[in-house]
mmCIF file of C-alpha atoms in Angstrom:
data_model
loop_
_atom_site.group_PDB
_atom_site.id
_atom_site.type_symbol
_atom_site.label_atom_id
_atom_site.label_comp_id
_atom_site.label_asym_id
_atom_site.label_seq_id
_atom_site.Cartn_x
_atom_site.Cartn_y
_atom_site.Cartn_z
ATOM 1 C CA UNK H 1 -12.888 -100.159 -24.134
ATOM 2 C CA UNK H 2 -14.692 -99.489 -27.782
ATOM 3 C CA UNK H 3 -15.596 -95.955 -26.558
ATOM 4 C CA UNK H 4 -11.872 -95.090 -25.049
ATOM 5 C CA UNK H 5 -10.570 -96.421 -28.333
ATOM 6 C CA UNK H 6 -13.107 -93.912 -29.932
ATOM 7 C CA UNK H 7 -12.417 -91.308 -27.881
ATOM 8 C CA UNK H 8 -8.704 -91.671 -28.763
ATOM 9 C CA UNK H 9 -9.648 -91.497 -32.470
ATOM 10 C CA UNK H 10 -11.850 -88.343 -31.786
ATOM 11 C CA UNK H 11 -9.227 -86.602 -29.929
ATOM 12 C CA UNK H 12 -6.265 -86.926 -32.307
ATOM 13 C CA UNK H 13 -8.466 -86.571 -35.516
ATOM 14 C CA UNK H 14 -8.260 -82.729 -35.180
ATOM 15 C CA UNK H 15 -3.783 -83.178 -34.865
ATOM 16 C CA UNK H 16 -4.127 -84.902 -38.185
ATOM 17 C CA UNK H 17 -6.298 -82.648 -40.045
ATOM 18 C CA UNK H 18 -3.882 -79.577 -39.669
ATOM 19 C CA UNK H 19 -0.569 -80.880 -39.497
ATOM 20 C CA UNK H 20 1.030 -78.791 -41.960
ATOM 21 C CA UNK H 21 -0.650 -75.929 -40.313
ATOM 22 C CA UNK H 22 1.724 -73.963 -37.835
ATOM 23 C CA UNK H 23 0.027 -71.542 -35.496
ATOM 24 C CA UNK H 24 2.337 -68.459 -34.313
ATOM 25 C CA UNK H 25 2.327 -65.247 -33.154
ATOM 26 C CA UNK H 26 3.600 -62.374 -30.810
ATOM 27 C CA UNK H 27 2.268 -59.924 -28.353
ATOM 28 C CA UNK H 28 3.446 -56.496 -27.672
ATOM 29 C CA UNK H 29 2.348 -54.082 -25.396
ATOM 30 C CA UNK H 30 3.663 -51.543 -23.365
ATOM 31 C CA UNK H 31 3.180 -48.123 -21.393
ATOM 32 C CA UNK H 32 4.764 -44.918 -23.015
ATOM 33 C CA UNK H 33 5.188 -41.278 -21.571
ATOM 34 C CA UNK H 34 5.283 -38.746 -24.458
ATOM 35 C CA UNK H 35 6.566 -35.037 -24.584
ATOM 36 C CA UNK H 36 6.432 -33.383 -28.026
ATOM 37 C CA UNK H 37 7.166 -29.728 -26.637
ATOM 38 C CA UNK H 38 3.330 -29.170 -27.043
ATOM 39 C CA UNK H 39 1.586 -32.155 -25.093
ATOM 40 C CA UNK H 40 2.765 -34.586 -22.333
ATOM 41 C CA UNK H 41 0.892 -37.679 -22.182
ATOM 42 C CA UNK H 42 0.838 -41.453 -21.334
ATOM 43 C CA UNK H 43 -0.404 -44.130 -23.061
ATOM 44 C CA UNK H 44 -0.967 -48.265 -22.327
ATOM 45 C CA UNK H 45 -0.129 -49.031 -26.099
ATOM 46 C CA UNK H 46 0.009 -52.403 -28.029
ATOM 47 C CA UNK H 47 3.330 -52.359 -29.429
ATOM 48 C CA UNK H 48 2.615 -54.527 -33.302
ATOM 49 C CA UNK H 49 1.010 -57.709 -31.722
ATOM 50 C CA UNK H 50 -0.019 -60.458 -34.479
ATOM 51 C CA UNK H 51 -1.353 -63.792 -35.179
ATOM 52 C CA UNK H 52 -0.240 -66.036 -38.304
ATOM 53 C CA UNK H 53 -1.054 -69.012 -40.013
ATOM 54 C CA UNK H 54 0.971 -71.067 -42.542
ATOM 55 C CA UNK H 55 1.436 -74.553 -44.160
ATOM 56 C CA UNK H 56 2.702 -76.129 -47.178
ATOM 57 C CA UNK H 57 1.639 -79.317 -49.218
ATOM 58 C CA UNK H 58 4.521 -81.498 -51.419
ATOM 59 C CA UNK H 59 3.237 -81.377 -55.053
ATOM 60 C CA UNK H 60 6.035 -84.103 -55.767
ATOM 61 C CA UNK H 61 8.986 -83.951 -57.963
ATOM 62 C CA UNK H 62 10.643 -81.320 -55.393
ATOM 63 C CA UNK H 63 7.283 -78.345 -55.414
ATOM 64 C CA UNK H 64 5.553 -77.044 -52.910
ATOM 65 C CA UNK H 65 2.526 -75.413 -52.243
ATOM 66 C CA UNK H 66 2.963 -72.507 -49.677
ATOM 67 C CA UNK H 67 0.512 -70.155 -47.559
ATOM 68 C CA UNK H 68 0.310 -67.777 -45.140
ATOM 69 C CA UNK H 69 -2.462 -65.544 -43.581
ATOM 70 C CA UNK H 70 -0.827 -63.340 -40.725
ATOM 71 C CA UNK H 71 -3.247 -60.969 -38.985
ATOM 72 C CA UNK H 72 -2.263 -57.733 -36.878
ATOM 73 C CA UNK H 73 -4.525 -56.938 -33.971
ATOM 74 C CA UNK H 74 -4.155 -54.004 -30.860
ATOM 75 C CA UNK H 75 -4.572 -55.824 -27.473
ATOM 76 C CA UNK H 76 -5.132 -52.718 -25.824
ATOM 77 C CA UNK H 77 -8.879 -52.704 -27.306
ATOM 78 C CA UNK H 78 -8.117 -49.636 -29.371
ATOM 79 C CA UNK H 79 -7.010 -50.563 -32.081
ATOM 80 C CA UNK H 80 -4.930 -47.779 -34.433
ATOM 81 C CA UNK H 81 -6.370 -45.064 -36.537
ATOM 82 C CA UNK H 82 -5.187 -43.106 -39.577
ATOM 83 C CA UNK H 83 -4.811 -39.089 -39.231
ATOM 84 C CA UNK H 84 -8.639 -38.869 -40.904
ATOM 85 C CA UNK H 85 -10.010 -41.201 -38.091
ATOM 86 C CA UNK H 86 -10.295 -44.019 -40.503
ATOM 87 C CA UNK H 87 -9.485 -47.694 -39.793
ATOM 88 C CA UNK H 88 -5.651 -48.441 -40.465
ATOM 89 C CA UNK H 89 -4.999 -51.476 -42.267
ATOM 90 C CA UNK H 90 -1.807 -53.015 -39.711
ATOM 91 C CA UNK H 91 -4.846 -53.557 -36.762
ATOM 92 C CA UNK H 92 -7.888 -55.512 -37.126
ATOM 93 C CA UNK H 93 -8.151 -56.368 -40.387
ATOM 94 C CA UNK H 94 -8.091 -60.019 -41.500
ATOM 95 C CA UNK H 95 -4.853 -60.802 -43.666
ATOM 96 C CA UNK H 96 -3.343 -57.066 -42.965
ATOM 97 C CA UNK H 97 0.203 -58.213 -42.391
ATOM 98 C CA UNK H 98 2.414 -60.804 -44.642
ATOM 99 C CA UNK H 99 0.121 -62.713 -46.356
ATOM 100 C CA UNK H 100 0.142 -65.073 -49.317
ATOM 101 C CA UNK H 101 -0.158 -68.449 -51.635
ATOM 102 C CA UNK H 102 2.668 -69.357 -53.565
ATOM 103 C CA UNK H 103 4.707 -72.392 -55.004
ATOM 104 C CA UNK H 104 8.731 -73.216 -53.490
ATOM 105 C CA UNK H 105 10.808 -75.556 -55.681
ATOM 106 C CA UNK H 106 14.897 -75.401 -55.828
ATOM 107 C CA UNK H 107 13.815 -72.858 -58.547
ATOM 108 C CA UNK H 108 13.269 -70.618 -55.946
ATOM 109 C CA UNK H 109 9.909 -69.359 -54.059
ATOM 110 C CA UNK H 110 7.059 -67.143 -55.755
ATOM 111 C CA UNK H 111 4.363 -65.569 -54.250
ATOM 112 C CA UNK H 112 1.430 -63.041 -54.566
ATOM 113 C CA UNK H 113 -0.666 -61.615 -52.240
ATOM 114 C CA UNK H 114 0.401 -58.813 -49.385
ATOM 115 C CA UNK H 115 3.591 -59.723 -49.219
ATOM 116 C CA UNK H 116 6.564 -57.987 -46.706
ATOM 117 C CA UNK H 117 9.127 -56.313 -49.028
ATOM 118 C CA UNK H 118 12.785 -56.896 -48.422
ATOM 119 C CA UNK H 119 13.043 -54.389 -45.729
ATOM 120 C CA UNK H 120 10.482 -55.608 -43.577
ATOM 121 C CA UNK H 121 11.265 -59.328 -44.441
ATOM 122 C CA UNK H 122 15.120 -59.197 -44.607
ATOM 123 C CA UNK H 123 16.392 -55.652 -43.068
ATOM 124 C CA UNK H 124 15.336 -53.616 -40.602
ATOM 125 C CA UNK H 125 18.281 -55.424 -38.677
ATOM 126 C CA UNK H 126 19.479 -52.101 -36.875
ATOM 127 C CA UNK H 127 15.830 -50.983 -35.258
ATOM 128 C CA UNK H 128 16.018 -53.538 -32.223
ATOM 129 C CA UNK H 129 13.205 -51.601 -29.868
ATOM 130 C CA UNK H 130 9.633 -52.558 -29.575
ATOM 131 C CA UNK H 131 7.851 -49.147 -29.342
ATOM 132 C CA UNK H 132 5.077 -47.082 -30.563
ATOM 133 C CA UNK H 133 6.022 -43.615 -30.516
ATOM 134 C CA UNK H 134 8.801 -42.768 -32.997
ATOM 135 C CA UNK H 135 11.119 -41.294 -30.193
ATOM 136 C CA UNK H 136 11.183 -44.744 -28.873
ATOM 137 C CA UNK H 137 13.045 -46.700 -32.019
ATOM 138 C CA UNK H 138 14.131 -46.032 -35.396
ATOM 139 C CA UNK H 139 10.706 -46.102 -37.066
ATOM 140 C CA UNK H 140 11.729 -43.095 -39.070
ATOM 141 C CA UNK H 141 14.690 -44.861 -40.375
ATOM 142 C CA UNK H 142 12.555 -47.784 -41.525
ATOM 143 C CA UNK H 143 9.165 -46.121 -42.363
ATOM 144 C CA UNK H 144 9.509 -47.912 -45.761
ATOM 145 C CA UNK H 145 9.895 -51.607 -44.356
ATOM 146 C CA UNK H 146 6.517 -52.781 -44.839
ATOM 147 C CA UNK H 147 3.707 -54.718 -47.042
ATOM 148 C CA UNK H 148 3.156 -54.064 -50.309
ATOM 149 C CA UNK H 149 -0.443 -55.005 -50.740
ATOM 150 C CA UNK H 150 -1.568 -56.545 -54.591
ATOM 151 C CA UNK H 151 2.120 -57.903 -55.220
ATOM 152 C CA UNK H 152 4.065 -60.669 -56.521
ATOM 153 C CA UNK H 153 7.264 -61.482 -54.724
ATOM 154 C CA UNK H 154 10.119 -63.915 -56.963
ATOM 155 C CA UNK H 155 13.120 -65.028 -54.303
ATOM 156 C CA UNK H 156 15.828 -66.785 -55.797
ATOM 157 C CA UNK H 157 17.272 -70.394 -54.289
ATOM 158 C CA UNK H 158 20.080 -70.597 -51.854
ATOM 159 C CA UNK H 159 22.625 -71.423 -54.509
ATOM 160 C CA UNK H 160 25.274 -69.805 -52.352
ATOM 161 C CA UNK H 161 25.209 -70.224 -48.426
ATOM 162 C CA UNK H 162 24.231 -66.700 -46.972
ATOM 163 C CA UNK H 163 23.042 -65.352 -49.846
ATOM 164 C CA UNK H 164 19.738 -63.594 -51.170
ATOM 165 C CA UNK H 165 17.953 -62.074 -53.569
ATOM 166 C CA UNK H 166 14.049 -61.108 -54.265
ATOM 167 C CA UNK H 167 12.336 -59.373 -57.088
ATOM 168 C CA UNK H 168 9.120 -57.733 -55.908
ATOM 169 C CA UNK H 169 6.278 -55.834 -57.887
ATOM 170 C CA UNK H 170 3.133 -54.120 -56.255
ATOM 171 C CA UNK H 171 0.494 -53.354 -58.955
ATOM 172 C CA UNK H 172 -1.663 -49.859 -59.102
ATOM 173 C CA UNK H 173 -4.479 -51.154 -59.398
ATOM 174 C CA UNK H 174 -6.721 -48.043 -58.386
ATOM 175 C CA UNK H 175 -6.625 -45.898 -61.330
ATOM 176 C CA UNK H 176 -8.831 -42.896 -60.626
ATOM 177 C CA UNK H 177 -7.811 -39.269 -61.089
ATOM 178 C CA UNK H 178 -5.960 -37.633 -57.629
ATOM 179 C CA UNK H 179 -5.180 -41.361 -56.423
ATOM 180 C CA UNK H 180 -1.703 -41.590 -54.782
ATOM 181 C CA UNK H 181 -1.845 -45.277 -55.085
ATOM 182 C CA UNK H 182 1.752 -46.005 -56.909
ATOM 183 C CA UNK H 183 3.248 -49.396 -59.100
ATOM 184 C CA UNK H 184 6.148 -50.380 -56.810
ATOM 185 C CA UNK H 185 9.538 -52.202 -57.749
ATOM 186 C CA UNK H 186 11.533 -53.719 -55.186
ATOM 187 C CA UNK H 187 14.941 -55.218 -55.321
ATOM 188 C CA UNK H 188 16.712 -57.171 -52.381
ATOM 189 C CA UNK H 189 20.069 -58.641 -52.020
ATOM 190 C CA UNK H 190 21.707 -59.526 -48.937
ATOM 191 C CA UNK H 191 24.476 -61.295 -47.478
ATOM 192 C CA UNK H 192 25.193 -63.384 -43.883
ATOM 193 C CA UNK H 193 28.442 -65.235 -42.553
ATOM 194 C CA UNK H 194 30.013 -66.081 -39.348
ATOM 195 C CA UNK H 195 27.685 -63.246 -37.873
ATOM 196 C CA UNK H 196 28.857 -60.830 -40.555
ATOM 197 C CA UNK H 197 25.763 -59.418 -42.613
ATOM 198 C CA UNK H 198 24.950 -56.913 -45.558
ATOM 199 C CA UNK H 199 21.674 -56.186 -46.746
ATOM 200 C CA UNK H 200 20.586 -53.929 -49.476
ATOM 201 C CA UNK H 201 17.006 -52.409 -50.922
ATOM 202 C CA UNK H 202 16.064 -50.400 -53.793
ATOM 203 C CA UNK H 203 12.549 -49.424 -54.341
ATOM 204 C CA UNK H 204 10.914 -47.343 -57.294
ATOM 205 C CA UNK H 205 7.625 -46.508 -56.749
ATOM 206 C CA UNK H 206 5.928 -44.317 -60.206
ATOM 207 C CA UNK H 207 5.072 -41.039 -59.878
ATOM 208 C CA UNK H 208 1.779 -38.683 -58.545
ATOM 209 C CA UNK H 209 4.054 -35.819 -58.126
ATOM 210 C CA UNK H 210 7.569 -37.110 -58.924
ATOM 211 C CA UNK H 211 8.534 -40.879 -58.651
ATOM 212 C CA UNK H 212 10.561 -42.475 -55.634
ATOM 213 C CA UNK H 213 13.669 -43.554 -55.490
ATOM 214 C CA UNK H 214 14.749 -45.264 -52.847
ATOM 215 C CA UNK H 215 17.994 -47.126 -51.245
ATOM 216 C CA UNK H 216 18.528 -48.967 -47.973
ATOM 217 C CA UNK H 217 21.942 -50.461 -46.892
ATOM 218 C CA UNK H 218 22.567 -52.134 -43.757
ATOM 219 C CA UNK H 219 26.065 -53.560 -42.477
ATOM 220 C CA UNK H 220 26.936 -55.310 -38.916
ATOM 221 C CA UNK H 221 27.767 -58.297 -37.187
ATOM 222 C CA UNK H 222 25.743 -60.065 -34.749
ATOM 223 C CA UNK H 223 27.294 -63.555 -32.547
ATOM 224 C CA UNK H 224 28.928 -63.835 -29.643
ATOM 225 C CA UNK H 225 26.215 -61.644 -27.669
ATOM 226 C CA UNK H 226 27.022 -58.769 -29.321
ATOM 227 C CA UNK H 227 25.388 -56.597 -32.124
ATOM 228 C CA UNK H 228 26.774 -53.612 -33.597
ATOM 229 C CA UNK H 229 24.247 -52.384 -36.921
ATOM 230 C CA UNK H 230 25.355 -49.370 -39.249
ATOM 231 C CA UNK H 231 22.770 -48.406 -41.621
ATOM 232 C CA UNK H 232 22.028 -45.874 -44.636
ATOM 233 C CA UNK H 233 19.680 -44.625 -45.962
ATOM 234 C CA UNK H 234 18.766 -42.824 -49.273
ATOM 235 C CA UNK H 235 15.620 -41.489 -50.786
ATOM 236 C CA UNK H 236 15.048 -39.202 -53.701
ATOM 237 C CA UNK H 237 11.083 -38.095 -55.051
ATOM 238 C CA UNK H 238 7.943 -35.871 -53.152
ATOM 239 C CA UNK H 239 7.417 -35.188 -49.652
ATOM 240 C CA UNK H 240 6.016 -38.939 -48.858
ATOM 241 C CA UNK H 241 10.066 -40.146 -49.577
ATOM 242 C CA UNK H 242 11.293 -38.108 -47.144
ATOM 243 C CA UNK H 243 11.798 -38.502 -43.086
ATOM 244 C CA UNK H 244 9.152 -35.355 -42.660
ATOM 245 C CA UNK H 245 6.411 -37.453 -43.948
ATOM 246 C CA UNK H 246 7.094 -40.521 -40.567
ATOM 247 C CA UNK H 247 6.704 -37.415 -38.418
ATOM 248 C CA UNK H 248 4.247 -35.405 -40.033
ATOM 249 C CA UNK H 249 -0.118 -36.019 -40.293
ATOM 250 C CA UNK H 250 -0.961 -36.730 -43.954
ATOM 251 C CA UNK H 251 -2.558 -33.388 -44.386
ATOM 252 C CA UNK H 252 0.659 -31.877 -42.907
ATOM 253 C CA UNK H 253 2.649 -34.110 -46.323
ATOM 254 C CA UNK H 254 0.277 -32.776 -48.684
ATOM 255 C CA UNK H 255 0.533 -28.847 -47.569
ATOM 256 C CA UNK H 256 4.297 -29.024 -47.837
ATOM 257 C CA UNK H 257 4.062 -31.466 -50.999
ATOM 258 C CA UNK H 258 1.751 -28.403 -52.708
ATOM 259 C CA UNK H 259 4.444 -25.506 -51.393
ATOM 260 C CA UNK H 260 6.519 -27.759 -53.284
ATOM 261 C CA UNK H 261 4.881 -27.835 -56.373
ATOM 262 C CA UNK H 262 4.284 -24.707 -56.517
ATOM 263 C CA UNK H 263 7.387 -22.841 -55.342
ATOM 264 C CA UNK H 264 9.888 -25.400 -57.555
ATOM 265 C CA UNK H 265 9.140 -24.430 -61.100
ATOM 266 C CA UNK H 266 9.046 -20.528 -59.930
ATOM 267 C CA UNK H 267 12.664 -20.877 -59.083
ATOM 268 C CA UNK H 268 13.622 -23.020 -62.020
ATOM 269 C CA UNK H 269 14.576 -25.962 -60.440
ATOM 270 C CA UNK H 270 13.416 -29.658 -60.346
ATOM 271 C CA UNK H 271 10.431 -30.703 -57.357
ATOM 272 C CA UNK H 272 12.106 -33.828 -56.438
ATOM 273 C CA UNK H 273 13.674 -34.013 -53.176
ATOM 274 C CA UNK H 274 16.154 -35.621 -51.545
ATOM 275 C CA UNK H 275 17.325 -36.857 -47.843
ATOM 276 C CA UNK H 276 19.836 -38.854 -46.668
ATOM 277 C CA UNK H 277 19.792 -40.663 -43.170
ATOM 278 C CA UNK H 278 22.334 -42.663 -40.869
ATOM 279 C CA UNK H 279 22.118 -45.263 -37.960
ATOM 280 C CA UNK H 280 23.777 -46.964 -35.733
ATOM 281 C CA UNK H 281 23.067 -49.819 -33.160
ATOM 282 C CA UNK H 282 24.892 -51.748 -30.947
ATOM 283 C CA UNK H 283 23.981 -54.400 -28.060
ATOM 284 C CA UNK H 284 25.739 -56.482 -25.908
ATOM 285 C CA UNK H 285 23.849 -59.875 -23.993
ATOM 286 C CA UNK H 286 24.464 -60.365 -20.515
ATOM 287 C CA UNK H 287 23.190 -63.155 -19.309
ATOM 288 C CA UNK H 288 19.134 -62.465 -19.028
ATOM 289 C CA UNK H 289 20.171 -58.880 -19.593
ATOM 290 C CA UNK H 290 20.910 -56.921 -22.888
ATOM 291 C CA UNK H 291 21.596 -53.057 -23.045
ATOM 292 C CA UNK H 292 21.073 -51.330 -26.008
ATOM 293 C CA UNK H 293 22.063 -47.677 -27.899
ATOM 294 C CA UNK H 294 20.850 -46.634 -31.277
ATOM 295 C CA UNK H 295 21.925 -43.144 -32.704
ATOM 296 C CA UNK H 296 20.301 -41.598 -35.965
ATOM 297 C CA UNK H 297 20.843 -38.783 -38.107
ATOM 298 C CA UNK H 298 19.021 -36.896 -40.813
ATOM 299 C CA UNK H 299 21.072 -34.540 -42.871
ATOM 300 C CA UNK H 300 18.608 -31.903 -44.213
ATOM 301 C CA UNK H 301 16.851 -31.552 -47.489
ATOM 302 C CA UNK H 302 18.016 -31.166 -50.532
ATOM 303 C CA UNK H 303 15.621 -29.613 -53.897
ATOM 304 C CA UNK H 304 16.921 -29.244 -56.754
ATOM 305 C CA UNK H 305 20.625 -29.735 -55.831
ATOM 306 C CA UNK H 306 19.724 -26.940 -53.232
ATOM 307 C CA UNK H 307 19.528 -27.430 -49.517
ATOM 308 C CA UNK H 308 17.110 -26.509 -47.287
ATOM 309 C CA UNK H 309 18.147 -25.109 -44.223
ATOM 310 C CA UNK H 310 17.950 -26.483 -40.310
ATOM 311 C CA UNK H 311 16.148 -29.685 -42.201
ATOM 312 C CA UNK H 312 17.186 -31.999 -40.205
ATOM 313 C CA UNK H 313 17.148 -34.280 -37.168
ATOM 314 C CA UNK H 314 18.708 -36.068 -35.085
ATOM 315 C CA UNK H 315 17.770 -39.191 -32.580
ATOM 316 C CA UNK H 316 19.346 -41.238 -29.675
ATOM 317 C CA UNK H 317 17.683 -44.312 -27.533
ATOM 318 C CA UNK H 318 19.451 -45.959 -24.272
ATOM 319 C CA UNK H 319 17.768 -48.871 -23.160
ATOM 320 C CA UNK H 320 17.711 -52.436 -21.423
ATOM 321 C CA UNK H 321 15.573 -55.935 -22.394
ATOM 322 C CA UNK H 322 15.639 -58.143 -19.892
ATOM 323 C CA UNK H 323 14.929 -62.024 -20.804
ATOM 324 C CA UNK H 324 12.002 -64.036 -18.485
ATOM 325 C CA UNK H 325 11.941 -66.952 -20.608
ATOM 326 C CA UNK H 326 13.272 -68.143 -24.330
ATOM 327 C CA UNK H 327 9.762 -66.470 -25.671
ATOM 328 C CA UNK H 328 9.514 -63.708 -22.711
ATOM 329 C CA UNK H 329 11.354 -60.742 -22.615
ATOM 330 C CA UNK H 330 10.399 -57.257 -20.810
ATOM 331 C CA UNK H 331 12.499 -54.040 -21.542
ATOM 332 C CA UNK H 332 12.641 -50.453 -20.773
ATOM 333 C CA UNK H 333 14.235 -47.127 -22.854
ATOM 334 C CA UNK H 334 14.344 -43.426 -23.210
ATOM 335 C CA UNK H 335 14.601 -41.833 -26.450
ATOM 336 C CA UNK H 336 15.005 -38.144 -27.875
ATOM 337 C CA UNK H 337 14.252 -36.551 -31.023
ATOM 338 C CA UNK H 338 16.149 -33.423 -31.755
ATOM 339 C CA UNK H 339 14.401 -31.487 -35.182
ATOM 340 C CA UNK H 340 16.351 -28.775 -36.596
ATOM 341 C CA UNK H 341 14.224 -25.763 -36.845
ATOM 342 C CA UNK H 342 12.642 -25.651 -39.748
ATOM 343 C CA UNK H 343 11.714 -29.241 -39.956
ATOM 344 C CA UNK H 344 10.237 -28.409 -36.267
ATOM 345 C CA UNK H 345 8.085 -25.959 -37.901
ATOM 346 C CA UNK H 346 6.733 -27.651 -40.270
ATOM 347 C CA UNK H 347 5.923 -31.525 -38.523
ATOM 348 C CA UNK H 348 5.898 -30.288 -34.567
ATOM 349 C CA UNK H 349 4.283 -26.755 -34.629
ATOM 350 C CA UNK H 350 7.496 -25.394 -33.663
ATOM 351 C CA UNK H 351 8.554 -27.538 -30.627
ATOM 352 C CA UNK H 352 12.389 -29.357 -31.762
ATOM 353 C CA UNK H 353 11.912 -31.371 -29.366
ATOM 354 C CA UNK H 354 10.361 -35.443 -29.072
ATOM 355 C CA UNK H 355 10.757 -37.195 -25.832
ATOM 356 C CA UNK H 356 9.713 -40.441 -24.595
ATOM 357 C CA UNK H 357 9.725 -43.269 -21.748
ATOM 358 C CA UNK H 358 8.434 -46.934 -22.044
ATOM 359 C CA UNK H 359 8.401 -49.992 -20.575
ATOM 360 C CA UNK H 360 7.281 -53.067 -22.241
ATOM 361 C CA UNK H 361 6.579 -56.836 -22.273
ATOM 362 C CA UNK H 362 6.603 -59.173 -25.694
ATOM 363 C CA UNK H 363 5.732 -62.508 -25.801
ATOM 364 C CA UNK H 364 6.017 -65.111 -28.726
ATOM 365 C CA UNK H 365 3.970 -68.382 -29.522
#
């Protein structure tokens, strides 16, 4: 009897000890067939697959202590690379995804740490494909949902049902000469009711060549099984603000960025340039089954109040997810990528055309 009893003790001590800690997570992976005009391959990809931790402890008198440690990690064993061959920071690296200690109250909620901006948090609403390859979802359109590493993050309370708002700002703290590390601003508001939603984005990030502006608008409604997403999609500074630089190897950014910088002042006119994108979404559940469209659009390039030519691009992707379980789904699509040819010369030696097949499976814990 006295070692059952201590056995029971034993067994639920380890319940007690972390029961403000929630364990959750996702995995993604998938197999993708890619045609870029140049090369044809296929690849068994993970697809963003993560592991997170997070609690809270009452302080009293209505404050909390928050946390959150939320890992990314590439189940296919190969983790991702950047161009260079270097380790990128969204696989393998402990704390690399929304991470954070903070304090809630009805004050609102602050943080600091590597916190998700308002995109990645909040928006990002439209992109409803789990992919890899670009051709596959809109991960031009939301290239600048993400973390913003060394940050503190200020959301307002609740005081209206629906609504949001966060203040964000991501320090530079890597000083040296030639760094393009940046101090970011971020400002979200957003709305939600009856399956109506807005949500908005501006980001500033200060300059290396010229500083970024940036806007992000997204509109829909989503209840009843349907979704139907229209977003926009603004951004005005150097080549890394622009759609080329989600298509385009970082050495391929800085050539055009230094054509840029060079050619500009020769004509007379200001280096900053600007691009202006479109999307739209819509989906429709039935029963285990949901099919899915997403069209994009990239008008081309403006300098200077001056466009540049066949700049643009523009996307489709047809697909179907079909639900297993509640935390199960597998899904299928084909997407295209159409570049206008000058943008095809300059991110896709020449080829204006992306293609792409993939099946996947997602599972969430």
């Amino acid at each position: 009897m006295k070692k059952s009893l201590i056995a029971l003790l034993v067994a639920t001590l380890p319940a007690a000890a972390f029961a403000d800690v929630t364990i959750y997570g996702t995995l993604k992976g998938g197999i993708e067939n890619v045609d870029n005009g140049t090369t044809k391959k296929t690849n068994v990809d993970d697809l963003g697959s993560r592991i997170g931790f997070k609690g809270s402890e009452d302080l009293g008198s209505g404050l909390k202590a928050i946390w959150q440690v939320e890992t990314g990690f590439a189940i296919d064993g190969t983790g991702k690379a950047n161009d260079d061959g270097s380790a990128n920071s969204t696989s393998g690296t402990f704390a690399n995804r929304n991470s954070f200690i903070g304090l809630q109250s009805s004050l609102g909620t602050l943080r600091l740490g590597n916190i998700s901006n308002y995109g990645d948090s909040d928006m990002g609403l439209v992109d409803v494909w789990q992919y890899s390859s670009n051709a596959l979802g809109l991960g031009i359109f939301t290239r600048d949902n993400t973390r913003l590493k060394n940050s503190v993050r200020y959301d307002l309370p609740a005081v209206v049902p629906g609504l949001t708002a966060s203040l964000q700002y991501g320090a530079k703290e890597n000083k040296a000469v030639g760094t393009t590390d940046r101090e970011t601003s971020v400002l979200g508001l957003g709305y939600e009711n009856s399956g109506f939603f807005g949500k908005y984005s501006y980001t500033h990030e200060s300059k290396v060549s010229v500083a970024n502006d940036k806007h992000q608008l997204e509109v829909g409604y989503n209840a009843n099984n349907l979704f139907v997403g229209l977003g926009y999609k603004q951004s005005k500074g150097d080549v890394s603000s622009t759609y080329l630089s989600a298509l385009a190897t970082k050495q391929q950014v800085a050539a055009i960025q230094q054509v840029v910088d060079v050619a500009a002042p020769l004509v007379g006119i200001n280096s900053s340039l600007k691009s202006t994108e479109f999307a739209l979404t819509t989906a429709y559940t039935l029963g285990a089954f949901t099919p899915k469209f997403t069209y994009a659009q990239g008008q081309d390039i403006k300098i200077g109040g001056n466009k540049l030519d066949n700049t643009g691009y523009k996307q489709f992707v047809l697909g179907v997810d079909y639900a297993l379980s509640k935390r199960t789904t597998v899904g299928a699509q084909y997407g295209q990528i159409k570049l206008e040819d000058t943008a095809a010369v300059l991110v896709n030696n020449g080829e204006d055309k992306i293609k792409a097949f993939g099946v996947n499976m997602v599972h969430s814990f």
